[in-house]
Short mmCIF file of C-alpha atoms and ligand atoms in Angstrom, two decimals:
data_model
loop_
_atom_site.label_atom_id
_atom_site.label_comp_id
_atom_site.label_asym_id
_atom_site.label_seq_id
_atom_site.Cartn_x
_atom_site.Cartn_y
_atom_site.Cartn_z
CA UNK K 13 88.68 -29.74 -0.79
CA UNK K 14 88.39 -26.45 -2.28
CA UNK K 15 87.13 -23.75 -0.24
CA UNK K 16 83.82 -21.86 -0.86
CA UNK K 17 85.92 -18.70 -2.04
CA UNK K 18 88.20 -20.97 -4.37
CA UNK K 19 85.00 -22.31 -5.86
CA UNK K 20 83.78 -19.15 -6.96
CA UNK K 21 87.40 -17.67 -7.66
CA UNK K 22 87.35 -20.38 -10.57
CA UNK K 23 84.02 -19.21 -11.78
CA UNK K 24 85.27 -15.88 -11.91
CA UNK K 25 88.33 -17.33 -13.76
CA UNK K 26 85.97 -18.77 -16.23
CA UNK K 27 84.38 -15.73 -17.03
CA UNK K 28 80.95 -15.97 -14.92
CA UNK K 29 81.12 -12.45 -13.17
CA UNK K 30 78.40 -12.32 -10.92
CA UNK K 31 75.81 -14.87 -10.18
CA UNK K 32 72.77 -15.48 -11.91
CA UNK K 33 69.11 -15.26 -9.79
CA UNK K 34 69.36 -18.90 -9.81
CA UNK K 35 72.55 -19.14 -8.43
CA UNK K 36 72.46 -16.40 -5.61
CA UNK K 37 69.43 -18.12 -4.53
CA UNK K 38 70.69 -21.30 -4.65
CA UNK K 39 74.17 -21.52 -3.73
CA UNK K 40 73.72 -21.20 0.08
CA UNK K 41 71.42 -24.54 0.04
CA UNK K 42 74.03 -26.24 -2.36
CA UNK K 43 77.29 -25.23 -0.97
CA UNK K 44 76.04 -25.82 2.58
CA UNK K 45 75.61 -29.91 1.11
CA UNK K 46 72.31 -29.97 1.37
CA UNK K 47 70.13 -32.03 -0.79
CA UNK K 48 68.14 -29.61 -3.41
CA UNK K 49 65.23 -29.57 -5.74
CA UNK K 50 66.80 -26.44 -8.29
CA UNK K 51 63.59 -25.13 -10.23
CA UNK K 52 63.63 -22.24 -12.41
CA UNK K 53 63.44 -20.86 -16.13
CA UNK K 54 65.17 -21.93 -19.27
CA UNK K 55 68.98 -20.52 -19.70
CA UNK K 56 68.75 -18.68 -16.12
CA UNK K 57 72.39 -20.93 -15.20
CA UNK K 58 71.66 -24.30 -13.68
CA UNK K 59 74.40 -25.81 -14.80
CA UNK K 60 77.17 -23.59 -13.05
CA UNK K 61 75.09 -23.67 -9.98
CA UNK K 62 75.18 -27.20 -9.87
CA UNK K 63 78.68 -27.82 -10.73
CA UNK K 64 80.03 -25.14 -8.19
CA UNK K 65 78.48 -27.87 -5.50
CA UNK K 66 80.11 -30.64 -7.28
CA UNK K 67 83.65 -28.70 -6.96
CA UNK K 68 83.30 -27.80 -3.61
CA UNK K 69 82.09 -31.69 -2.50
CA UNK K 70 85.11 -33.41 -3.91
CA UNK K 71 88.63 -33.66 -3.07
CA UNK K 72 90.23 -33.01 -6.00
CA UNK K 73 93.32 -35.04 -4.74
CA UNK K 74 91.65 -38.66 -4.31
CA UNK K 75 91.37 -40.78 -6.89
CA UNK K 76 87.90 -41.99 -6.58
CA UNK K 77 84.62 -41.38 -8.54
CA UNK K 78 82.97 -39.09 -6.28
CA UNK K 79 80.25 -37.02 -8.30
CA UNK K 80 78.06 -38.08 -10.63
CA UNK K 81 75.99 -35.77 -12.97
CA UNK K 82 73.31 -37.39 -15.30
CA UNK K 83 71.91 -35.97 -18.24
CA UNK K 84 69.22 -37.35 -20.25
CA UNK K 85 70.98 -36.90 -24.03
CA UNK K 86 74.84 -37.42 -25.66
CA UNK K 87 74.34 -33.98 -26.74
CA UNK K 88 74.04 -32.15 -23.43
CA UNK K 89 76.44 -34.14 -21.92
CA UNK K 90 78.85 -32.74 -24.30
CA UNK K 91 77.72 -29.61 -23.01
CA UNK K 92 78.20 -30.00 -18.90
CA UNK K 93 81.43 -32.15 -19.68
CA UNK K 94 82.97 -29.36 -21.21
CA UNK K 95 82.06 -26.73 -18.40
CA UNK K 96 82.84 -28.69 -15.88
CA UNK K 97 86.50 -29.05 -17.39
CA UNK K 98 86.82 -25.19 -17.63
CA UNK K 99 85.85 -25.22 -13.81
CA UNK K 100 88.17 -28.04 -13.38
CA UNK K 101 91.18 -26.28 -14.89
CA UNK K 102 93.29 -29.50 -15.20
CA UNK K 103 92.98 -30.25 -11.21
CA UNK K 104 90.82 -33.12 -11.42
CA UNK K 105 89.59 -35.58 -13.96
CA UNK K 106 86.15 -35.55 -15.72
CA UNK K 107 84.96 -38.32 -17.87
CA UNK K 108 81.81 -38.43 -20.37
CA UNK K 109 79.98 -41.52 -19.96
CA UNK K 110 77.78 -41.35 -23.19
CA UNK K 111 75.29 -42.86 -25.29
CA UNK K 112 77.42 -44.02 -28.63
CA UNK K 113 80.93 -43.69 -26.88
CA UNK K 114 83.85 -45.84 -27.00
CA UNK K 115 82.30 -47.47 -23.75
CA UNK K 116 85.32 -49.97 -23.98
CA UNK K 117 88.21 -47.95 -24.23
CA UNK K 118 86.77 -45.53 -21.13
CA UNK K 119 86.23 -48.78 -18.86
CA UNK K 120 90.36 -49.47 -18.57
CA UNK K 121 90.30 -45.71 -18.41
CA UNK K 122 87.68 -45.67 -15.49
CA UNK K 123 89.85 -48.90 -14.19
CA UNK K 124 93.58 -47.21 -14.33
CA UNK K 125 92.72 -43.66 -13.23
CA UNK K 126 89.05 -43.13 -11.80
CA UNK K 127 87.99 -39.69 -12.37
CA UNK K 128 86.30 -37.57 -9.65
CA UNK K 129 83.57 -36.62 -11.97
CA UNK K 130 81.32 -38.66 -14.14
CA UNK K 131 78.98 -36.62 -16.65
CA UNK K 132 77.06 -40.11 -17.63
CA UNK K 133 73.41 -40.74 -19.64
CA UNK K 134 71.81 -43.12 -17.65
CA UNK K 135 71.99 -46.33 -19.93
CA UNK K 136 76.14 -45.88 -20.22
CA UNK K 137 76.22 -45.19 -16.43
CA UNK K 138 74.30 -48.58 -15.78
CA UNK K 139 76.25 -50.56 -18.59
CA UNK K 140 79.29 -49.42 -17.07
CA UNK K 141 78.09 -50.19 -13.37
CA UNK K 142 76.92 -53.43 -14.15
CA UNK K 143 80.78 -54.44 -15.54
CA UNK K 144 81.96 -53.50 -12.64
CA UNK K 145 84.32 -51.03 -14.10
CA UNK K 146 84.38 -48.70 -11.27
CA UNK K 147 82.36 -48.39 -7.88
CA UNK K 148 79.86 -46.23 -6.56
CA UNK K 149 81.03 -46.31 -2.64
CA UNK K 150 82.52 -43.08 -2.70
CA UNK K 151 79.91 -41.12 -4.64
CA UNK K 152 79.38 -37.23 -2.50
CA UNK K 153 77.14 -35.59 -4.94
CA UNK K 154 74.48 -36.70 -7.09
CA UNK K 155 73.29 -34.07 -9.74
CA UNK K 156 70.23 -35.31 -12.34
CA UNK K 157 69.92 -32.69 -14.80
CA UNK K 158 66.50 -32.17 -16.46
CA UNK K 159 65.14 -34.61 -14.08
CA UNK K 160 60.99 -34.91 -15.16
CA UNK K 161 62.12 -35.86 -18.38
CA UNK K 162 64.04 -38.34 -17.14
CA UNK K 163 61.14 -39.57 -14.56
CA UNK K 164 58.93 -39.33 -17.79
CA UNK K 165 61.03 -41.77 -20.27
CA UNK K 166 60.05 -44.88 -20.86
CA UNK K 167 63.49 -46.21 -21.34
CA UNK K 168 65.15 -44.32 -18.65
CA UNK K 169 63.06 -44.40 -15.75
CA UNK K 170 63.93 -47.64 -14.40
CA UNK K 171 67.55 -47.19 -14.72
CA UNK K 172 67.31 -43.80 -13.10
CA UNK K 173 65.65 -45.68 -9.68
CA UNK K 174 68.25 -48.10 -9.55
CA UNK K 175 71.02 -45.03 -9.69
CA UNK K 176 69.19 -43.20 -7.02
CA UNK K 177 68.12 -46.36 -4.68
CA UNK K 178 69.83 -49.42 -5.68
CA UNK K 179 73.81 -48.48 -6.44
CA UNK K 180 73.48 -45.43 -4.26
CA UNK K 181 72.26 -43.97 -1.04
CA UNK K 182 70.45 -41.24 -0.42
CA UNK K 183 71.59 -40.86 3.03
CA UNK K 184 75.28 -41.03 2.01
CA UNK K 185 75.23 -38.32 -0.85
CA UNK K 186 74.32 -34.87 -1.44
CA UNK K 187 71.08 -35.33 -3.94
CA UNK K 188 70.26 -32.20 -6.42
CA UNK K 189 67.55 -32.36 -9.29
CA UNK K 190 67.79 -29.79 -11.67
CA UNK K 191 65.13 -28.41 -14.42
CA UNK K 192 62.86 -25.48 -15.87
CA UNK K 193 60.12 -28.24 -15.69
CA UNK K 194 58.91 -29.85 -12.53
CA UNK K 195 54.96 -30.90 -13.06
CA UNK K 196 53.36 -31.08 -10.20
CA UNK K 197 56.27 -29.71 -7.85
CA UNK K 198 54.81 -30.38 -4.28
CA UNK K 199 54.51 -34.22 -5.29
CA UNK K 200 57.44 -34.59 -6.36
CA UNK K 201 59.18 -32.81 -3.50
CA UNK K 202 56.71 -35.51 -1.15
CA UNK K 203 58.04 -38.37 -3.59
CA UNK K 204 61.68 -37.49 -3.39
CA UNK K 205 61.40 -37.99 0.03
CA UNK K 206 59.00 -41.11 0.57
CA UNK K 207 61.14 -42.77 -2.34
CA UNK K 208 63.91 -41.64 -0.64
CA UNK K 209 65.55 -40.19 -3.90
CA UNK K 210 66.72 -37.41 -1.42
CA UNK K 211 67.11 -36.80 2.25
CA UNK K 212 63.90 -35.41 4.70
CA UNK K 213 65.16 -31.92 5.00
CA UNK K 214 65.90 -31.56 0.40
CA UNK K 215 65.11 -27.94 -0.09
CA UNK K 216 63.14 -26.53 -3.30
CA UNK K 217 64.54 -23.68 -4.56
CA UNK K 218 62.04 -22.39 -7.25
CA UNK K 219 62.62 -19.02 -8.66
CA UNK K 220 59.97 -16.98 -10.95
CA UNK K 221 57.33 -19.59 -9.55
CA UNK K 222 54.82 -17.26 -11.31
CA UNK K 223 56.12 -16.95 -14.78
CA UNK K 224 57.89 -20.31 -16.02
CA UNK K 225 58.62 -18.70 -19.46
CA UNK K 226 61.39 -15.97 -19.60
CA UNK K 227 59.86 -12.37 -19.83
CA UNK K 228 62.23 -11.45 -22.64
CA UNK K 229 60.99 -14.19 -25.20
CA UNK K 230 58.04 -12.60 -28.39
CA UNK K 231 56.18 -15.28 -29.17
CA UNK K 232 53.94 -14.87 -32.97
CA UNK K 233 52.18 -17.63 -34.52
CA UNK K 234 50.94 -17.88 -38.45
CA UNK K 235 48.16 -19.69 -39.25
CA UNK K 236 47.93 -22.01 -42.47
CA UNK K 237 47.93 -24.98 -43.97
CA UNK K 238 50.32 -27.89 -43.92
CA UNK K 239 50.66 -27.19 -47.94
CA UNK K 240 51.15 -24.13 -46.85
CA UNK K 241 54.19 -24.29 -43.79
CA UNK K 242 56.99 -24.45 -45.81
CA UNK K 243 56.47 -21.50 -47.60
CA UNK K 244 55.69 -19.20 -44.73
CA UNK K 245 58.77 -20.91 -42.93
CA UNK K 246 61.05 -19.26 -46.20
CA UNK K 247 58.84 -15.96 -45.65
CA UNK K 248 59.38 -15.63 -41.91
CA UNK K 249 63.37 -16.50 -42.28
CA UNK K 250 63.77 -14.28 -45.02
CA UNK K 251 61.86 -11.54 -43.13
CA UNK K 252 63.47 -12.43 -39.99
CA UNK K 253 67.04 -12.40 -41.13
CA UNK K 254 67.63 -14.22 -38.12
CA UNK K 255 71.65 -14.97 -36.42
CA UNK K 256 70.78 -18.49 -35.84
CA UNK K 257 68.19 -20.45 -35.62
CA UNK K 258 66.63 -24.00 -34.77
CA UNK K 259 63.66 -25.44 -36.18
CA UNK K 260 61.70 -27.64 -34.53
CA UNK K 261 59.83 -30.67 -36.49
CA UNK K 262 57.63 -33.60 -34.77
CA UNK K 263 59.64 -36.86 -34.51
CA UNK K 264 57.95 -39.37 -37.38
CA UNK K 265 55.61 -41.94 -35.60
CA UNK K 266 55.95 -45.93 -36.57
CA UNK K 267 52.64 -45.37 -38.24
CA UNK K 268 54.32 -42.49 -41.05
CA UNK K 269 57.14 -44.80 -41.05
CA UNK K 270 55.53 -47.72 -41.95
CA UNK K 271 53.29 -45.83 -44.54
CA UNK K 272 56.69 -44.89 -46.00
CA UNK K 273 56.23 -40.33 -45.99
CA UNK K 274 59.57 -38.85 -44.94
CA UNK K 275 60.08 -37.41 -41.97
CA UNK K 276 59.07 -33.73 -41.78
CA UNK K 277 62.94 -33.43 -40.86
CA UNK K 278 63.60 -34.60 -44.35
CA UNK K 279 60.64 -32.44 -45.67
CA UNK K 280 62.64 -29.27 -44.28
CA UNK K 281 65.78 -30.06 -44.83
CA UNK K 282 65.54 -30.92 -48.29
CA UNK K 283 63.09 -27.77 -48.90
CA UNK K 284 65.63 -25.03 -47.27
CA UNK K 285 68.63 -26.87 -49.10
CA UNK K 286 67.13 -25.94 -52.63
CA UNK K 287 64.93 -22.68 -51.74
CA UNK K 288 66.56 -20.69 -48.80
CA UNK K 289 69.40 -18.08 -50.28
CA UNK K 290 70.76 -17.15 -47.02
CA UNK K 291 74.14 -17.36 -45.31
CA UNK K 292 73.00 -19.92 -42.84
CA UNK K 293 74.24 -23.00 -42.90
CA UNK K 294 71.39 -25.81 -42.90
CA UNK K 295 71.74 -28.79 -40.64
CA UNK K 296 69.90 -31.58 -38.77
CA UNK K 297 69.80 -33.16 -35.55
CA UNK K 298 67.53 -35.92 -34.34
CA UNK K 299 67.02 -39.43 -32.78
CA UNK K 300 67.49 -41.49 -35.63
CA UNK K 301 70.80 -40.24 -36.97
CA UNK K 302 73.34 -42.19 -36.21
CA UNK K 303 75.62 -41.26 -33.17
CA UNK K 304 78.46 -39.79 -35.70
CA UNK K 305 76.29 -37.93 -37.66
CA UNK K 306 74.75 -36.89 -34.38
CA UNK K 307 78.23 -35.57 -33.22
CA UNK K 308 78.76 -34.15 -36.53
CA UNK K 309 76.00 -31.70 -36.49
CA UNK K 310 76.41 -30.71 -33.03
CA UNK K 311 79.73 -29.84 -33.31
CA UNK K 312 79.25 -27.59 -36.96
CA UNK K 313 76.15 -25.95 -35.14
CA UNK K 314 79.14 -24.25 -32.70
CA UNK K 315 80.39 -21.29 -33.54
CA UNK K 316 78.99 -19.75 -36.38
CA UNK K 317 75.67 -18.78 -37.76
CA UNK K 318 73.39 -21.84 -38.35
CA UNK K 319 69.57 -22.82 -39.41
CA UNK K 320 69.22 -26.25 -37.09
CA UNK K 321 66.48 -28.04 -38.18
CA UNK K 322 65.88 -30.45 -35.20
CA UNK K 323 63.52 -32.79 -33.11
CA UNK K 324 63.16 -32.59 -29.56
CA UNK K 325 66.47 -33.94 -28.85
CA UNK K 326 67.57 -30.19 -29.14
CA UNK K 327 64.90 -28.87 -27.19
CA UNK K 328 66.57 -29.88 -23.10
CA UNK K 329 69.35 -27.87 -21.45
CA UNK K 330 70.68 -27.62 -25.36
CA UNK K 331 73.35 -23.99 -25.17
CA UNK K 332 73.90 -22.20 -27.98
CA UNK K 333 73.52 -18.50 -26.62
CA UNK K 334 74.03 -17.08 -30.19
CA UNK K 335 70.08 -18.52 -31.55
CA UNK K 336 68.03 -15.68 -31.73
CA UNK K 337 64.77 -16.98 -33.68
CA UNK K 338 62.99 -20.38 -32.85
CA UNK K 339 60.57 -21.60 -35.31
CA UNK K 340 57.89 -24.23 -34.34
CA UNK K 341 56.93 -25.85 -37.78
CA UNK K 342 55.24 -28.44 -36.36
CA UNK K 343 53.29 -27.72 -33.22
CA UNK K 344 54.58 -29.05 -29.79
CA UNK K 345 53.06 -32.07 -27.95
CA UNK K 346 52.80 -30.48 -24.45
CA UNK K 347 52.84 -27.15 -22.75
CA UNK K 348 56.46 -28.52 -21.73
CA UNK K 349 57.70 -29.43 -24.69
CA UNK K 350 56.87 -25.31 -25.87
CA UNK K 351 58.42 -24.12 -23.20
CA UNK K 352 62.10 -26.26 -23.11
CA UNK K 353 61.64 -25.12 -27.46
CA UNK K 354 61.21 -21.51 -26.55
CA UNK K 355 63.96 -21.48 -23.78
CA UNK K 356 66.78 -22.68 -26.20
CA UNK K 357 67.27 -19.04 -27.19
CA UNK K 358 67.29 -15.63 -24.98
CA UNK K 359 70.26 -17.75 -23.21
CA UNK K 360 72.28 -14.75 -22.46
CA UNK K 361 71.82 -13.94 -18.68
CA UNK K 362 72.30 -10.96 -18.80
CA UNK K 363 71.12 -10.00 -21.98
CA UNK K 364 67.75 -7.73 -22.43
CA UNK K 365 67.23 -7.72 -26.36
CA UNK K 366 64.89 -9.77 -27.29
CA UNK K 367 64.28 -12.83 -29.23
CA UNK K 368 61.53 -14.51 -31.17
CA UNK K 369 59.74 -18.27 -30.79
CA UNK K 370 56.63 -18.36 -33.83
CA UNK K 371 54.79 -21.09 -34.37
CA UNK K 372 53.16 -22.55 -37.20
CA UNK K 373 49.42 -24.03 -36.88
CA UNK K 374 46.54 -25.02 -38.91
CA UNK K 375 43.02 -23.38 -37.69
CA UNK K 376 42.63 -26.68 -35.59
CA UNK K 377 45.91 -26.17 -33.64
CA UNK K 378 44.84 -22.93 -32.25
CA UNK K 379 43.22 -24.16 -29.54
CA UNK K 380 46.29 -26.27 -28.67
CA UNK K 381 48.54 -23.21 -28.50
CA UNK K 382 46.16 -21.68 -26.56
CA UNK K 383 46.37 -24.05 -24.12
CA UNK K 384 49.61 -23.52 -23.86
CA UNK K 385 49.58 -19.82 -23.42
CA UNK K 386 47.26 -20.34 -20.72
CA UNK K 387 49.22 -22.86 -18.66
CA UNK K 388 53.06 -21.06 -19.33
CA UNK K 389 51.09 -17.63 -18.90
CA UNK K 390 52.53 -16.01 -21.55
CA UNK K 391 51.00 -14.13 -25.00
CA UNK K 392 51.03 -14.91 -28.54
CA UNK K 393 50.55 -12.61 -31.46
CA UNK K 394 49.05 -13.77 -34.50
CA UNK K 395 51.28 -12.64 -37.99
CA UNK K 396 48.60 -12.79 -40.45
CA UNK K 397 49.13 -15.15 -42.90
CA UNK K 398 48.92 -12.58 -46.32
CA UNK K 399 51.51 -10.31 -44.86
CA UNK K 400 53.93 -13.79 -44.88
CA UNK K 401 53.87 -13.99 -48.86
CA UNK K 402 55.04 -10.38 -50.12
CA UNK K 403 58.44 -11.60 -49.48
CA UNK K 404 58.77 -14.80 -51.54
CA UNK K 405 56.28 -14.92 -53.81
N1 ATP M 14 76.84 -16.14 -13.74
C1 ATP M 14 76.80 -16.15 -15.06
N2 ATP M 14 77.27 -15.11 -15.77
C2 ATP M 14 77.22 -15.10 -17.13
N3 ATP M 14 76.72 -16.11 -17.87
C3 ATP M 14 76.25 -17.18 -17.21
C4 ATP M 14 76.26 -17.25 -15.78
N4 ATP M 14 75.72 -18.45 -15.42
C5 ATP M 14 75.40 -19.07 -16.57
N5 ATP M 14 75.70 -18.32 -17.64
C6 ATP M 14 75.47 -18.66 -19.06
O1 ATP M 14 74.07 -18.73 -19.24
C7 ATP M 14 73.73 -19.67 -20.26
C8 ATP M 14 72.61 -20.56 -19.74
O2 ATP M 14 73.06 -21.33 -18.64
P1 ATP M 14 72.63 -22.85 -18.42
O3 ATP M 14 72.91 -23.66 -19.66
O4 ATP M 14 73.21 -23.31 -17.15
O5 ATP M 14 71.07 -22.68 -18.27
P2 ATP M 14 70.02 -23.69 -17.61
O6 ATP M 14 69.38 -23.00 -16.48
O7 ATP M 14 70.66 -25.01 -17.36
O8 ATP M 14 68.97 -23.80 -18.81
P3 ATP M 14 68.08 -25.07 -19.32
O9 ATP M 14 66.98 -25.25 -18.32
O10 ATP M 14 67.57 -24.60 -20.63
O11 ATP M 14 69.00 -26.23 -19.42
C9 ATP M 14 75.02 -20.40 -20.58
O12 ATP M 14 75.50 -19.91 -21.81
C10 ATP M 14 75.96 -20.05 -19.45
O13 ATP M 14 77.31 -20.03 -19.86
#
């Protein structure tokens, strides 16, 4: 077992000097083993909280499966797979159970050398359960990442009760749900506990309770027409000069697709590929893409300046500390879908400079983004729309 001291030694190793709000407040609860409900803003560190109790619940020296960390997307598996490596530092094994692996190949991997960590989305965890290819029975530590919207999907939900009740005990593991977004907190804390998804005594540790949204995030909005948006999205980006950037579009509904319009992913795309004269490289991410051109995409976006143009896939736990604009071309569906948008840049912990989320509306949206502003408690300024055309027209 490594020792609390070695467990933040290797953080230190890995460059993480001193401890985020988030993880002074919650590392006593975690490293103690207790089960934990960890609650606060976008980019404040999570992740490293969470995986610091993973390290210091295994033994690095068995050769069982003994933490399990679900994630509700391929993409930010990636992500915690490769952190948790840096924290492993070659002492123990840790495997990525995704959505559009080679599920094959890993289950005579999981078979001839179990790993003590599985980073898993939920359907590859149960596909790989269900064949048997490795057991549960020695599972410490639980961790669900960006847990409501796993509660909240359709096609994951299910799965996700089976992990928590069915192939696992609450009363045998060390339970901790992780997100910037728990609705209705003090129900799901009662839940976790009638459903058993945790133990009695789970502790919620929920940090800037007040003010979900980070303080150092200026949000603007333009209001026009949809003939209008693309356009003003060229104005604001050639205005904004920004580093990097993602763009967030609506995912098409059956309906558009069966009327046979392109996706407003397409619409973008196509739009910045022939007008924008920037540096930026353009790009896409969402659902639809196949899982190579999926990986494709995520891996160009690292590293270097980029103008993502992206569903909501992007918008959970997604790290790329280096995006300093967000643009909102078509409007969010919830309050919680602006906030996980907005909270995929000001990432740097640390960092006080301060970056932008606009969004664009039509005169009937307003209210919408209103709504928003009232329930995130946060302030919008409107960039009026003439001042958007003196720089491309
Ligand atoms: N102690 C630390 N010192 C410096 N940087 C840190 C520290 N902890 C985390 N970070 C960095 O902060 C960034 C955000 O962390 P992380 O991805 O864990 O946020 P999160 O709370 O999970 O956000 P989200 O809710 O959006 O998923 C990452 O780039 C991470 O490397």
């Amino acid at each position: 077992f490594l020792t609390e001291s070695s467990v933040f030694c290797r953080a230190e190793d890995v460059g993480y000097i001193s401890p985020t709000e988030v993880q002074e407040q919650s590392l006593p609860v975690l490293l103690s083993g207790q089960d934990c409900i960890l609650h606060a803003q976008t980019g404040s560190g999570k992740t490293l909280a969470y995986l610091l109790a993973v390290f210091s619940a295994i033994d690095v020296g068995r050769s069982s499966v003994q933490a399990l960390v679900i994630v509700p997307t391929r993409e930010l598996g990636i992500q915690v797979t490769k952190v948790a490596r840096l924290l492993a530092a070659k002492t123990c094994n840790v495997m990525a159970l995704l959505d559009g692996g080679m599920l094959t190949r890993q289950k005579s991997w999981l078979k001839a050398e179990p790993p003590a960590i599985i980073v898993a989305t939920v359907a590859s965890l149960c596909q790989m359960v269900e064949k048997r290819a490795f057991s549960l029975g020695s599972i410490k530590i639980l961790v669900i990442d960006e847990v409501d919207f796993i509660f909240g999907s359709s096609k994951q939900v299910n799965s996700l009760r089976k992990i928590l009740n069915s192939y696992t005990a609450a009363s045998s593991r060390q339970t901790i749900f992780a997100s910037a977004s728990i609705p209705q907190h003090n129900r799901f804390v009662h839940d976790c506990v009638q459903h058993k998804w945790t133990k009695s005594d789970v502790v919620h540790v929920h940090v800037n309770p007040v003010q979900p949204m980070p303080s150092h995030l200026h949000h603007t909005y333009v209001i026009c027409s949809k003939k209008e948006r693309l356009h003003v999205l060229l104005s604001l980006l050639e205005r904004d000069a920004p580093k990097s950037v993602i763009i967030f579009v609506a995912q098409q509904s059956e309906k558009s697709k069966r009327a046979g319009n392109p996706p407003s992913s397409t619409l973008v795309v196509e739009f910045l590929r022939a007008e924008y004269k920037g540096t930026l490289e353009v790009l896409v991410l969402e659902e639809d893409m196949n899982f190579n051109a999926r990986a494709t995409s995520f891996t160009e976006v690292k590293g270097k300046g980029f103008l993502l143009v992206s569903t909501d896939i992007a918008s959970r736990g997604f790290d790329l500390p280096q995006t300093s604009h967000i643009y909102n071309f078509d409007l969010p569906k919830t309050a919680t879908d602006y906030l996980h948008r907005a909270g995929r840049t000001g990432r740097e912990p640390f960092s006080k400079s301060e970056c932008s989320v606009t969004t664009l509306i039509t005169e009937e949206e307003h209210f919408v983004l209103q709504r928003f502003q009232n329930e995130l408690k946060f302030h919008s300024q409107q960039l009026p729309l003439e001042s958007m055309f003196t720089f491309n027209l």
